[in-house]
Amino acid sequence: MFVNERMSQPVIRIYPEMTIREALDLMRIKKIRHLPVVDRQNHLIGIVSESDLLYDSSSDVAGLVAWEINYFRNKITVAEVMT
């Protein structure tokens, strides 16, 4: 099996400046769980998964109430959690 057989077409990509909330919303709308992260010249610089956005970011906000977590998801960028 090849990657292009499983990948959505056209490729949906995001930029490192996007917030976690924006990336999660895009994933939910497009029904996907992984997104390539590209720079402004469209060079691949990383990848981010839904679990990266939901779980890795939550370690930064452990112990906060729900509205505070949402606040931070609107501030933390994809660059901070991407692989």
mmCIF file with all atom_site columns, C-alpha atoms in Angstrom:
data_model
loop_
_atom_site.group_PDB
_atom_site.id
_atom_site.type_symbol
_atom_site.label_atom_id
_atom_site.label_alt_id
_atom_site.label_comp_id
_atom_site.label_asym_id
_atom_site.label_entity_id
_atom_site.label_seq_id
_atom_site.pdbx_PDB_ins_code
_atom_site.Cartn_x
_atom_site.Cartn_y
_atom_site.Cartn_z
_atom_site.occupancy
_atom_site.B_iso_or_equiv
_atom_site.pdbx_formal_charge
_atom_site.auth_seq_id
_atom_site.auth_comp_id
_atom_site.auth_asym_id
_atom_site.auth_atom_id
_atom_site.pdbx_PDB_model_num
ATOM 1  C CA . MET A 1 1  ? 0.000   0.000  0.000  1.00 0.00 ? 1  MET A CA 1
ATOM 2  C CA . PHE A 1 2  ? 1.247   3.489  -0.861 1.00 0.00 ? 2  PHE A CA 1
ATOM 3  C CA . VAL A 1 3  ? 0.634   6.708  1.033  1.00 0.00 ? 3  VAL A CA 1
ATOM 4  C CA . ASN A 1 4  ? -1.085  8.335  -1.943 1.00 0.00 ? 4  ASN A CA 1
ATOM 5  C CA . GLU A 1 5  ? -3.702  5.559  -1.833 1.00 0.00 ? 5  GLU A CA 1
ATOM 6  C CA . ARG A 1 6  ? -4.758  6.637  1.674  1.00 0.00 ? 6  ARG A CA 1
ATOM 7  C CA . MET A 1 7  ? -4.231  10.405 1.455  1.00 0.00 ? 7  MET A CA 1
ATOM 8  C CA . SER A 1 8  ? -7.020  12.868 0.802  1.00 0.00 ? 8  SER A CA 1
ATOM 9  C CA . GLN A 1 9  ? -6.881  14.655 -2.515 1.00 0.00 ? 9  GLN A CA 1
ATOM 10 C CA . PRO A 1 10 ? -6.263  17.526 -2.845 1.00 0.00 ? 10 PRO A CA 1
ATOM 11 C CA . VAL A 1 11 ? -3.839  17.564 0.073  1.00 0.00 ? 11 VAL A CA 1
ATOM 12 C CA . ILE A 1 12 ? -5.110  19.712 2.927  1.00 0.00 ? 12 ILE A CA 1
ATOM 13 C CA . ARG A 1 13 ? -2.190  21.449 4.601  1.00 0.00 ? 13 ARG A CA 1
ATOM 14 C CA . ILE A 1 14 ? -1.703  23.957 7.367  1.00 0.00 ? 14 ILE A CA 1
ATOM 15 C CA . TYR A 1 15 ? 0.858   26.552 8.400  1.00 0.00 ? 15 TYR A CA 1
ATOM 16 C CA . PRO A 1 16 ? 2.817   26.567 11.664 1.00 0.00 ? 16 PRO A CA 1
ATOM 17 C CA . GLU A 1 17 ? 1.252   29.877 12.720 1.00 0.00 ? 17 GLU A CA 1
ATOM 18 C CA . MET A 1 18 ? -2.228  28.373 12.895 1.00 0.00 ? 18 MET A CA 1
ATOM 19 C CA . THR A 1 19 ? -3.664  27.843 16.341 1.00 0.00 ? 19 THR A CA 1
ATOM 20 C CA . ILE A 1 20 ? -4.502  24.432 17.723 1.00 0.00 ? 20 ILE A CA 1
ATOM 21 C CA . ARG A 1 21 ? -8.188  25.387 17.660 1.00 0.00 ? 21 ARG A CA 1
ATOM 22 C CA . GLU A 1 22 ? -8.039  26.278 13.935 1.00 0.00 ? 22 GLU A CA 1
ATOM 23 C CA . ALA A 1 23 ? -6.304  22.993 13.102 1.00 0.00 ? 23 ALA A CA 1
ATOM 24 C CA . LEU A 1 24 ? -8.781  20.938 15.153 1.00 0.00 ? 24 LEU A CA 1
ATOM 25 C CA . ASP A 1 25 ? -11.719 22.684 13.503 1.00 0.00 ? 25 ASP A CA 1
ATOM 26 C CA . LEU A 1 26 ? -10.266 21.978 10.047 1.00 0.00 ? 26 LEU A CA 1
ATOM 27 C CA . MET A 1 27 ? -9.758  18.307 10.932 1.00 0.00 ? 27 MET A CA 1
ATOM 28 C CA . ARG A 1 28 ? -13.344 17.973 12.102 1.00 0.00 ? 28 ARG A CA 1
ATOM 29 C CA . ILE A 1 29 ? -14.761 19.694 9.023  1.00 0.00 ? 29 ILE A CA 1
ATOM 30 C CA . LYS A 1 30 ? -12.667 17.633 6.594  1.00 0.00 ? 30 LYS A CA 1
ATOM 31 C CA . LYS A 1 31 ? -12.957 14.408 8.657  1.00 0.00 ? 31 LYS A CA 1
ATOM 32 C CA . ILE A 1 32 ? -9.210  13.805 8.772  1.00 0.00 ? 32 ILE A CA 1
ATOM 33 C CA . ARG A 1 33 ? -6.804  13.072 11.636 1.00 0.00 ? 33 ARG A CA 1
ATOM 34 C CA . HIS A 1 34 ? -3.405  14.178 10.301 1.00 0.00 ? 34 HIS A CA 1
ATOM 35 C CA . LEU A 1 35 ? -2.205  17.317 8.548  1.00 0.00 ? 35 LEU A CA 1
ATOM 36 C CA . PRO A 1 36 ? 1.106   18.164 6.902  1.00 0.00 ? 36 PRO A CA 1
ATOM 37 C CA . VAL A 1 37 ? 2.577   21.452 8.103  1.00 0.00 ? 37 VAL A CA 1
ATOM 38 C CA . VAL A 1 38 ? 4.209   23.572 5.390  1.00 0.00 ? 38 VAL A CA 1
ATOM 39 C CA . ASP A 1 39 ? 6.064   26.869 5.255  1.00 0.00 ? 39 ASP A CA 1
ATOM 40 C CA . ARG A 1 40 ? 5.034   29.748 2.968  1.00 0.00 ? 40 ARG A CA 1
ATOM 41 C CA . GLN A 1 41 ? 7.002   28.186 0.092  1.00 0.00 ? 41 GLN A CA 1
ATOM 42 C CA . ASN A 1 42 ? 4.980   24.965 0.547  1.00 0.00 ? 42 ASN A CA 1
ATOM 43 C CA . HIS A 1 43 ? 7.982   22.977 1.823  1.00 0.00 ? 43 HIS A CA 1
ATOM 44 C CA . LEU A 1 44 ? 7.047   20.265 4.296  1.00 0.00 ? 44 LEU A CA 1
ATOM 45 C CA . ILE A 1 45 ? 8.316   21.171 7.761  1.00 0.00 ? 45 ILE A CA 1
ATOM 46 C CA . GLY A 1 46 ? 6.305   18.791 9.930  1.00 0.00 ? 46 GLY A CA 1
ATOM 47 C CA . ILE A 1 47 ? 3.155   16.854 10.549 1.00 0.00 ? 47 ILE A CA 1
ATOM 48 C CA . VAL A 1 48 ? 0.517   17.134 13.220 1.00 0.00 ? 48 VAL A CA 1
ATOM 49 C CA . SER A 1 49 ? -2.058  14.600 14.320 1.00 0.00 ? 49 SER A CA 1
ATOM 50 C CA . GLU A 1 50 ? -5.321  15.049 16.139 1.00 0.00 ? 50 GLU A CA 1
ATOM 51 C CA . SER A 1 51 ? -3.800  13.412 19.214 1.00 0.00 ? 51 SER A CA 1
ATOM 52 C CA . ASP A 1 52 ? -0.853  15.869 19.103 1.00 0.00 ? 52 ASP A CA 1
ATOM 53 C CA . LEU A 1 53 ? -3.336  18.718 19.244 1.00 0.00 ? 53 LEU A CA 1
ATOM 54 C CA . LEU A 1 54 ? -5.599  17.260 21.912 1.00 0.00 ? 54 LEU A CA 1
ATOM 55 C CA . TYR A 1 55 ? -3.192  15.569 24.289 1.00 0.00 ? 55 TYR A CA 1
ATOM 56 C CA . ASP A 1 56 ? 0.246   17.166 23.967 1.00 0.00 ? 56 ASP A CA 1
ATOM 57 C CA . SER A 1 57 ? -1.195  20.637 24.329 1.00 0.00 ? 57 SER A CA 1
ATOM 58 C CA . SER A 1 58 ? -3.228  19.609 27.354 1.00 0.00 ? 58 SER A CA 1
ATOM 59 C CA . SER A 1 59 ? -0.059  18.921 29.354 1.00 0.00 ? 59 SER A CA 1
ATOM 60 C CA . ASP A 1 60 ? 0.674   22.659 29.189 1.00 0.00 ? 60 ASP A CA 1
ATOM 61 C CA . VAL A 1 61 ? -2.718  23.437 30.694 1.00 0.00 ? 61 VAL A CA 1
ATOM 62 C CA . ALA A 1 62 ? -3.086  20.640 33.237 1.00 0.00 ? 62 ALA A CA 1
ATOM 63 C CA . GLY A 1 63 ? -5.185  21.668 36.206 1.00 0.00 ? 63 GLY A CA 1
ATOM 64 C CA . LEU A 1 64 ? -7.091  24.414 34.403 1.00 0.00 ? 64 LEU A CA 1
ATOM 65 C CA . VAL A 1 65 ? -10.844 24.616 33.975 1.00 0.00 ? 65 VAL A CA 1
ATOM 66 C CA . ALA A 1 66 ? -12.498 24.056 30.588 1.00 0.00 ? 66 ALA A CA 1
ATOM 67 C CA . TRP A 1 67 ? -12.769 27.704 29.538 1.00 0.00 ? 67 TRP A CA 1
ATOM 68 C CA . GLU A 1 68 ? -9.073  28.214 30.326 1.00 0.00 ? 68 GLU A CA 1
ATOM 69 C CA . ILE A 1 69 ? -8.117  25.195 28.215 1.00 0.00 ? 69 ILE A CA 1
ATOM 70 C CA . ASN A 1 70 ? -10.124 26.596 25.304 1.00 0.00 ? 70 ASN A CA 1
ATOM 71 C CA . TYR A 1 71 ? -8.411  29.947 25.776 1.00 0.00 ? 71 TYR A CA 1
ATOM 72 C CA . PHE A 1 72 ? -4.978  28.308 25.497 1.00 0.00 ? 72 PHE A CA 1
ATOM 73 C CA . ARG A 1 73 ? -6.002  26.232 22.472 1.00 0.00 ? 73 ARG A CA 1
ATOM 74 C CA . ASN A 1 74 ? -6.751  29.542 20.793 1.00 0.00 ? 74 ASN A CA 1
ATOM 75 C CA . LYS A 1 75 ? -3.244  30.817 21.668 1.00 0.00 ? 75 LYS A CA 1
ATOM 76 C CA . ILE A 1 76 ? -0.928  27.802 21.250 1.00 0.00 ? 76 ILE A CA 1
ATOM 77 C CA . THR A 1 77 ? 0.276   27.390 17.666 1.00 0.00 ? 77 THR A CA 1
ATOM 78 C CA . VAL A 1 78 ? 0.728   24.247 15.615 1.00 0.00 ? 78 VAL A CA 1
ATOM 79 C CA . ALA A 1 79 ? 4.503   24.931 15.556 1.00 0.00 ? 79 ALA A CA 1
ATOM 80 C CA . GLU A 1 80 ? 4.602   24.270 19.299 1.00 0.00 ? 80 GLU A CA 1
ATOM 81 C CA . VAL A 1 81 ? 3.179   20.727 19.050 1.00 0.00 ? 81 VAL A CA 1
ATOM 82 C CA . MET A 1 82 ? 4.023   19.457 15.555 1.00 0.00 ? 82 MET A CA 1
ATOM 83 C CA . THR A 1 83 ? 6.434   16.609 14.895 1.00 0.00 ? 83 THR A CA 1
#
